């Protein structure tokens, strides 16, 4: 059994904030941001929310897959930045689409969220429980950013991406190849708490990150998890057409390509235009590659993410 991507969709808020605009808010510069991260611009939500962006991306993915909402058995939304906890974003999407047969839930695995959603849906397909799933990464990270903290506010953006997955019985011994890892002992490298305590005192501790620690973690663990996926799939790195990775920092992607002795052109990037959109990075990138016609049938892809938790993982698939 395979879990194939049958369609993709994405949505980015209209407002684009460039580095020069940020340099009027905090002590930074276009030169510093581009040199350290590659980021030039990011989309920031004004009226849009994690819910509304998820709905837009979902509708586009359903249309692209050529299915009807009735076909969807499960909707999984990955988010860390929704404005609401209840109802969950996935149920809001289910209602907006009229996906009357779908079970729906949200998950939080930070920037590894889309990979986690893939594995959850693919596992259900392998067990024969569902045939069609809609998986979404939606983030309104601008809600969680301290706009006076130059070490984080330059990094993140808002947006949503979605994919329709369909179970495909190839009749061969094809297995779903997907790997997830976590290490909660290092969780304090990337934190954020918003809510109120038992005494009802509101607290908000915006996104805080030990950037260097996360950088080192990503450059070390991502090539390792890719190796694990390649071994499971019986492929070599040279066989892979594209490595579609979480878009946190251009330097991280370049360092991973170098460690793997692979040409950078096999690592598509959109971090320059969108910044880090956490769990939305990968599906937004997949959608643009798909719509640009760069993904041809049979192409071999490794998709991998890493982030808060700490969490990391990836999957192999053929387009
Ligand atoms: O998706 C979740 C995972 N997140 C990531 O993958 C992020 C991983 N980490 C990174 O991408 C990088 O560590 C950062 C881009 C966050 C930071 O780059 P860095 O090369 O590690 O810089 P740094 O934090 O070591 O800061 C270097 C200097 C510091 O000044 P001093 O102490 O050397 O005087 C900072 O205060 O740069 C300063 N700095 C800035 N300067 C101008 C930090 N932020 C800024 C800024 N503008 N925005």
PDB file of C-alpha atoms in Angstrom, residues 109 112 115-116 179-184 217 221-222 224-225 228 304-308 310-314:
ATOM      1  CA  UNK A 109       4.786  18.515  16.170  1.00  0.00           C
ATOM      2  CA  UNK A 112       7.832  18.378  11.720  1.00  0.00           C
ATOM      3  CA  UNK A 115       5.610  14.912   8.126  1.00  0.00           C
ATOM      4  CA  UNK A 116       3.792  13.699  11.238  1.00  0.00           C
ATOM      5  CA  UNK A 179      10.223   7.891   9.982  1.00  0.00           C
ATOM      6  CA  UNK A 180       9.582  10.115  13.016  1.00  0.00           C
ATOM      7  CA  UNK A 181      11.853  10.965  15.952  1.00  0.00           C
ATOM      8  CA  UNK A 182      11.732  13.200  19.010  1.00  0.00           C
ATOM      9  CA  UNK A 183      13.978  14.285  21.867  1.00  0.00           C
ATOM     10  CA  UNK A 184      12.070  16.093  24.593  1.00  0.00           C
ATOM     11  CA  UNK A 217      20.650  19.861  15.592  1.00  0.00           C
ATOM     12  CA  UNK A 221      19.981  15.028  12.385  1.00  0.00           C
ATOM     13  CA  UNK A 222      18.460  15.760   8.962  1.00  0.00           C
ATOM     14  CA  UNK A 224      20.950  11.084   9.429  1.00  0.00           C
ATOM     15  CA  UNK A 225      17.189  10.714   9.051  1.00  0.00           C
ATOM     16  CA  UNK A 228      17.583   6.100   7.393  1.00  0.00           C
ATOM     17  CA  UNK A 304      11.980  15.841   5.735  1.00  0.00           C
ATOM     18  CA  UNK A 305      11.343  18.261   8.587  1.00  0.00           C
ATOM     19  CA  UNK A 306      12.798  19.278  11.940  1.00  0.00           C
ATOM     20  CA  UNK A 307      11.916  21.655  14.726  1.00  0.00           C
ATOM     21  CA  UNK A 308      10.524  22.321  18.187  1.00  0.00           C
ATOM     22  CA  UNK A 310      12.598  18.617  19.439  1.00  0.00           C
ATOM     23  CA  UNK A 311      11.095  16.625  16.593  1.00  0.00           C
ATOM     24  CA  UNK A 312      12.365  15.441  13.231  1.00  0.00           C
ATOM     25  CA  UNK A 313      11.494  12.932  10.547  1.00  0.00           C
ATOM     26  CA  UNK A 314      10.758  12.349   6.908  1.00  0.00           C
TER      27      UNK A 314
END
